[in-house]
Amino acid sequence: MKPPSQAVERIVKAALEEDAPQGDLTSQALLSADAVISAELVAREDGVLCGEDVFAAAMKLTGDVSASFAVHDGERFAAGAALASVNGPACAVLQAERVALNFVQRLSGIATMTAKFVEAAAGTKARIVDTRKTTPGLRILERYAVRCGGGGNHRFSLSDAVLVKDNHLAVLAASGVTLEDALRAVRVQIPHTVAIEVEVDRLDQIDAVLAAGADAILLDNFSLDDLRSGVLQVAGRALVEASGGVTLERVHEIAATGVDLISVGALTHGVKSLDLGLDMRNL
Amino acid sequence: MKPPSQAVERIVKAALEEDAPQGDLTSQALLSADAVISAELVAREDGVLCGEDVFAAAMKLTGDVSASFAVHDGERFAAGAALASVNGPACAVLQAERVALNFVQRLSGIATMTAKFVEAAAGTKARIVDTRKTTPGLRILERYAVRCGGGGNHRFSLSDAVLVKDNHLAVLAASGVTLEDALRAVRVQIPHTVAIEVEVDRLDQIDAVLAAGADAILLDNFSLDDLRSGVLQVAGRALVEASGGVTLERVHEIAATGVDLISVGALTHGVKSLDLGLDMRNL
Amino acid sequence: MKPPSQAVERIVKAALEEDAPQGDLTSQALLSADAVISAELVAREDGVLCGEDVFAAAMKLTGDVSASFAVHDGERFAAGAALASVNGPACAVLQAERVALNFVQRLSGIATMTAKFVEAAAGTKARIVDTRKTTPGLRILERYAVRCGGGGNHRFSLSDAVLVKDNHLAVLAASGVTLEDALRAVRVQIPHTVAIEVEVDRLDQIDAVLAAGADAILLDNFSLDDLRSGVLQVAGRALVEASGGVTLERVHEIAATGVDLISVGALTHGVKSLDLGLDMRNL
Amino acid sequence: MKPPSQAVERIVKAALEEDAPQGDLTSQALLSADAVISAELVAREDGVLCGEDVFAAAMKLTGDVSASFAVHDGERFAAGAALASVNGPACAVLQAERVALNFVQRLSGIATMTAKFVEAAAGTKARIVDTRKTTPGLRILERYAVRCGGGGNHRFSLSDAVLVKDNHLAVLAASGVTLEDALRAVRVQIPHTVAIEVEVDRLDQIDAVLAAGADAILLDNFSLDDLRSGVLQVAGRALVEASGGVTLERVHEIAATGVDLISVGALTHGVKSLDLGLDMRNL
Amino acid sequence: MKPPSQAVERIVKAALEEDAPQGDLTSQALLSADAVISAELVAREDGVLCGEDVFAAAMKLTGDVSASFAVHDGERFAAGAALASVNGPACAVLQAERVALNFVQRLSGIATMTAKFVEAAAGTKARIVDTRKTTPGLRILERYAVRCGGGGNHRFSLSDAVLVKDNHLAVLAASGVTLEDALRAVRVQIPHTVAIEVEVDRLDQIDAVLAAGADAILLDNFSLDDLRSGVLQVAGRALVEASGGVTLERVHEIAATGVDLISVGALTHGVKSLDLGLDMRNL
Amino acid sequence: MKPPSQAVERIVKAALEEDAPQGDLTSQALLSADAVISAELVAREDGVLCGEDVFAAAMKLTGDVSASFAVHDGERFAAGAALASVNGPACAVLQAERVALNFVQRLSGIATMTAKFVEAAAGTKARIVDTRKTTPGLRILERYAVRCGGGGNHRFSLSDAVLVKDNHLAVLAASGVTLEDALRAVRVQIPHTVAIEVEVDRLDQIDAVLAAGADAILLDNFSLDDLRSGVLQVAGRALVEASGGVTLERVHEIAATGVDLISVGALTHGVKSLDLGLDMRNL
């Protein structure tokens, strides 16, 4: 399920414009417009690829550089692997290089990190999902990267699901409205295709949330014991999501508590770009 | 030297649109439009602040929420510090929260990381500078974050300086043009306000670069010994920049070689967002 | 749950630009810039209001005309009622008039039509909802108009819910994939907050859809008898939506079959703008 | 005289973006990317076609679907007629379907309605023209639809003709300026290629308007007798336009009064989308 | 008849973005953000002012600089006159200076040049009008400048009037269509508010053009004698416009031939910016 | 070093939209869509060409008109020369004509004027450079035109070089800061690739500027004697630029004083469009 090409093109064009608003002074002033080069996108560490389309779009938009991928989005590769080859005017390849790498390194970094979380949770039924802690402007790409890494997506934005958080509950409480009444009012204002999820901080909140008819319950910053208790208490009447302080070290034991979903801000929030490089050939 | 408010507003508007294209289903369906809340931006770890304007813009654009900062861009703070307070309609604060945090956490992460590199290089003349390895669409903000952390900026884009890299040299060599001839041709094509920098991989390339009249020489992936030799060889006839594999652990010894500049991709490339949170008050 | 003001302003600005790209030749050439007028938005037929914000934005953006509403979005009014009064420079009021009316007449037409369907379905549990048959570019406003009329919204776009239609089923069948296998594959690709609905043309398709785990079933163009049978067959295991040929005349008997939702393309598809006019005062 | 392709593409792109900002969840998650389908655009009622280019653009922009029209813009067709055939990737066809239909149904609805008015006025010299009561953002397309139906266009916007309405006259009167003086002042402020038209409510206003040199006179809400008198009084010295309450039933007798133009808000204002459908083939 | 403020703001914002995409390095790095200055817009040569709004918008948009004009659009001034005073943050004034001057100098240059042509044609009935030879992107402002100089406007664009030129006539002739038949077909395709003008190169073409019912005839590159003959031949049955090689020296004798309009490409085509400067005060 | 095609296309599209927002009434209503024509871009005076790409883009974007240039950007031509030939649908050629000419005439005017200045300065070491006195929105094209004429570019915008002007010095002086201290502070805020230039009005300011470490000194409105003295005083320690009142008559003697650069606002500020025409063939 790739991002629409219209979105990819819009984002890549903006990035190229940012990186060379008046063209590439160095290449254009230094090199012959006729010079043609070949290059390879090479992995300098192991990983999972994401970014074929953005990489290719950057190359194509600076001057009809062809890009051909040997490894595809969602596939694993080892350090040293040749992921793609490009061929075209030297000026175009060198102008596109940094932008193309910035995208593919970041997205592959996310895919690779996601794959590690997914792998760590293997053998459980828990699905690793992203959060809204994405880079402003790049959410559509970063969510795709999470999928390439084997993870799932949480809601795309504030407009497509209801997630009642602690602060909402506090405002509700201050106004003397019960959650049950509040959710009943919400349900008629939203499409029937939209789920309602409620975040809780304590086990004793769960019953009220179930009574109010939530489709999912988010157990935020629960201990492993409390997660297990929560799962038992919910007993399949709603999806159970765990969040808060989820690290690679801890994710397996969280997953093993029986939760359905684990949302991990770190997938997109503090991810290291993967080390990929563009090596010129035949010069 | 803050980013222009026109750019800040454009970027924040796009982020808010991305995060709530049809509004915030949860807050709007759940809460009274009259509910007002106060909240504090609180540090959960030590750091250097960057993002006052974007944070305030996000709050203001979703519904005239006032934001007042106790700590300012470029200032250090300790875990637990209250950085800013906001006050306004609950629906607006809660809608803006994630976008505002995404920006200020990322930018403060960059400023904080930069400050660590700057600190590590203290006592030397080396200046820590950024690279073009920035997030597509956010370069103007991320460069500002580097300045907030005490670092300097390298060129903004391909359009405002000449940086001849190894691949350019290879293409030149393949076409039988000497660097000296090439740079002479470049100089008359570019504004006199634009510097020319040349990247070298080996000490024996330096003399030709100096002879060609470069304003700066980039020593890429040099050993410490070679950096020291390079500085001596250049002898003040050009600025000397070191790059490649610069870590917090290694930056002091690199700086101590006498280079003028150290460019660090990691400032913006793989930076962890700083842990900041918005804590509601008085509910 | 109003549309975001950012969206309202964007749409109204574009409409004003379309209607007067170089200004209003008539008013500007004919009238003194100092002339001030008052006017009233008057109903020429009964209806339900929708469009306060777009009307006010059009007035404000052409020249700080104040608009004050006596009747508010979602409220009913009778022919002859004064809905709002405006006051400001004659040139601005007259330039904004047509655009402001075009919006408020169309949206009130939708709200009024929706209210009629809702009223006709009163006493049943069926909720009247819209479809994607909206005016290109105005979906966010038209869905709001449906809510103002007491209706509900279906999914906003192809990106926020799964609705498997007859053509999808046909393609699936042609490729030899069972619905159950297909939906299982879909479920892991979409957020857990997204519902899956499947359209069926015949009663005998229902069991397979339920077995495949759909959250809702759309009974398309069913007879009243078949709708009743369908509701019984589903027996609460999924939401039941009726669609196809829903008219004001037929909506009550459809609603009385026990379906949960009735989607009505006609709410937005062929709606007559409501007859509202701007009458000048005190001239 | 087709709308410029640049405008068509801009409008269709925005509509596709509105309808699938992150792609089509259903088709992409459900169907194989390789599945190819054929479909026909079929008329479910009689009509006049308008929208070839927008339909084709929607199909092309979602994924290189070819669209070939058997009936062309401005041509009549009967219920059951196959208007066009499309062929391409199933995912692309199904994603484009609703947007393509929304456009072609609305535009054909306008063309068809216009054709009915034109037909009703046949045998007179009156030309049926549109008004500014168009859908915000779609005026360029809807005016084209009116032309496809055999009608003519009134001014495009406030910027390209002078139409002095009752409210203008009232403001003028309040400031003690005669129409003659006012129009003399207007004439030197506008291009000589721009016509001046004045709206009147009563026969006794006509002489002053003619004296003031108007190119056209709009008789608003006149009885048939008054229209006839008005035409006689003007006696060819200006074009005569009738407007106000023009219905299909009344249009012939209005046309028979001898007016040159009849403007009909209903052409675009409250038009029912024509019933067209996309039927899949060979599945 | 000022350009719409929406258009002014859009154009000025784009110009400021072009001139300082990342802010004003010099002022921001050099000056205190608190420094405030006053300055005067001073005329260094005689002229007619145009550009109040764009000048003020540039000042306001860079940082709330107030601008107050002593001379207004369309008014004459002598060298040395103080046209406006500005007051605000030094950084904002100095950043806006060049953009504000670029606009007001160019527009005042056009207004001043136009005034000279208008003055030279004084005492005749000829009106001086502009052409489509305007600066791409600035047509709306440049046409306003022509009006400020006392001139009139020709059609705004290809979309709002019919002007049949020599090349159109040649294509028509090649296809064997008479002008009369062609214009009859045109008339029913265009709004009745749109005039038809036909360009001729020779006197013997005039009768056919009149017979075809043109509203205006453009006599292109005619000698003075032929202009006089043309005016006599047309005899008030159409407006007569002269064009081609109109200079300040020749304009009076052209005007004296009795033509109604003289279009002058040089008003906008090759105009010298007027010499205006921003002089700082009280430093 | 051509402007990026992305920028060219954006600018040309906007110009075409401005010139024919709803298409070309004349050509579309008058001519057969099938008519094809050939035309030549012909020089009516001597000059230097600039604008191949914008001309070709205008032709291509209105309807796949092919344009083939016999003379290329930067090449000289004589009056009467055929510069390019175009071939395509008559409607497209005639719609694109004015926009294409507006661009190529203006840009060739700049290139031609620049070439005259460059020629006048021949035999000296002085380089003729542009200023920021460009047309809002067209700077990227106009700077390219200057290069086509053999000139050089000054800084692109306020964001890519430091140029301390008299007003900056006055503000500094008023705040009691020395230039040396100020520039030291500036240097650490700007990229090392950015040059610092300081404008002086008198010879006695030069020593302080050199002491402060400026890379270039701008001698503004100096007499020839003072320019000579200034060059001697600087003695190669900085680049020397002359500006102010530079005319074609004076440029050689200014250049002969030994300055490195002469900036000429008149290159772009008040340039006459070159007389080029599009002559139809074979009709």
Short mmCIF file of C-alpha atoms in Angstrom, two decimals, chain A residues 1 9 35 37 45 53 98 105 127 141 148 161-162 189-190 195 214 227 232 243 245 252 267 270 274:
data_model
loop_
_atom_site.label_atom_id
_atom_site.label_comp_id
_atom_site.label_asym_id
_atom_site.label_seq_id
_atom_site.Cartn_x
_atom_site.Cartn_y
_atom_site.Cartn_z
CA MET A 1 0.00 0.00 0.00
CA GLU A 9 5.95 14.10 -6.17
CA ALA A 35 28.98 14.31 -18.69
CA ILE A 37 27.65 8.97 -14.76
CA GLU A 45 24.86 -1.30 7.39
CA ASP A 53 9.66 5.94 -5.08
CA ARG A 98 21.68 14.57 -1.06
CA GLN A 105 18.12 6.99 4.72
CA ARG A 127 1.07 -5.62 16.64
CA LEU A 141 5.96 8.70 4.10
CA CYS A 148 7.60 -1.51 5.23
CA ALA A 161 -10.33 8.44 15.01
CA VAL A 162 -11.33 9.31 18.54
CA GLN A 189 -21.22 13.03 15.92
CA ILE A 190 -18.72 10.78 14.22
CA ALA A 195 -13.42 3.77 16.31
CA ALA A 214 -15.06 2.07 23.74
CA LEU A 227 -0.95 -4.93 31.66
CA LEU A 232 -7.81 -10.16 31.66
CA SER A 243 2.04 2.52 25.26
CA GLY A 245 8.34 3.76 27.54
CA HIS A 252 8.86 -8.58 24.08
CA LEU A 267 9.65 4.33 15.54
CA GLY A 270 14.10 9.67 17.36
CA LEU A 274 20.34 4.39 8.07
#
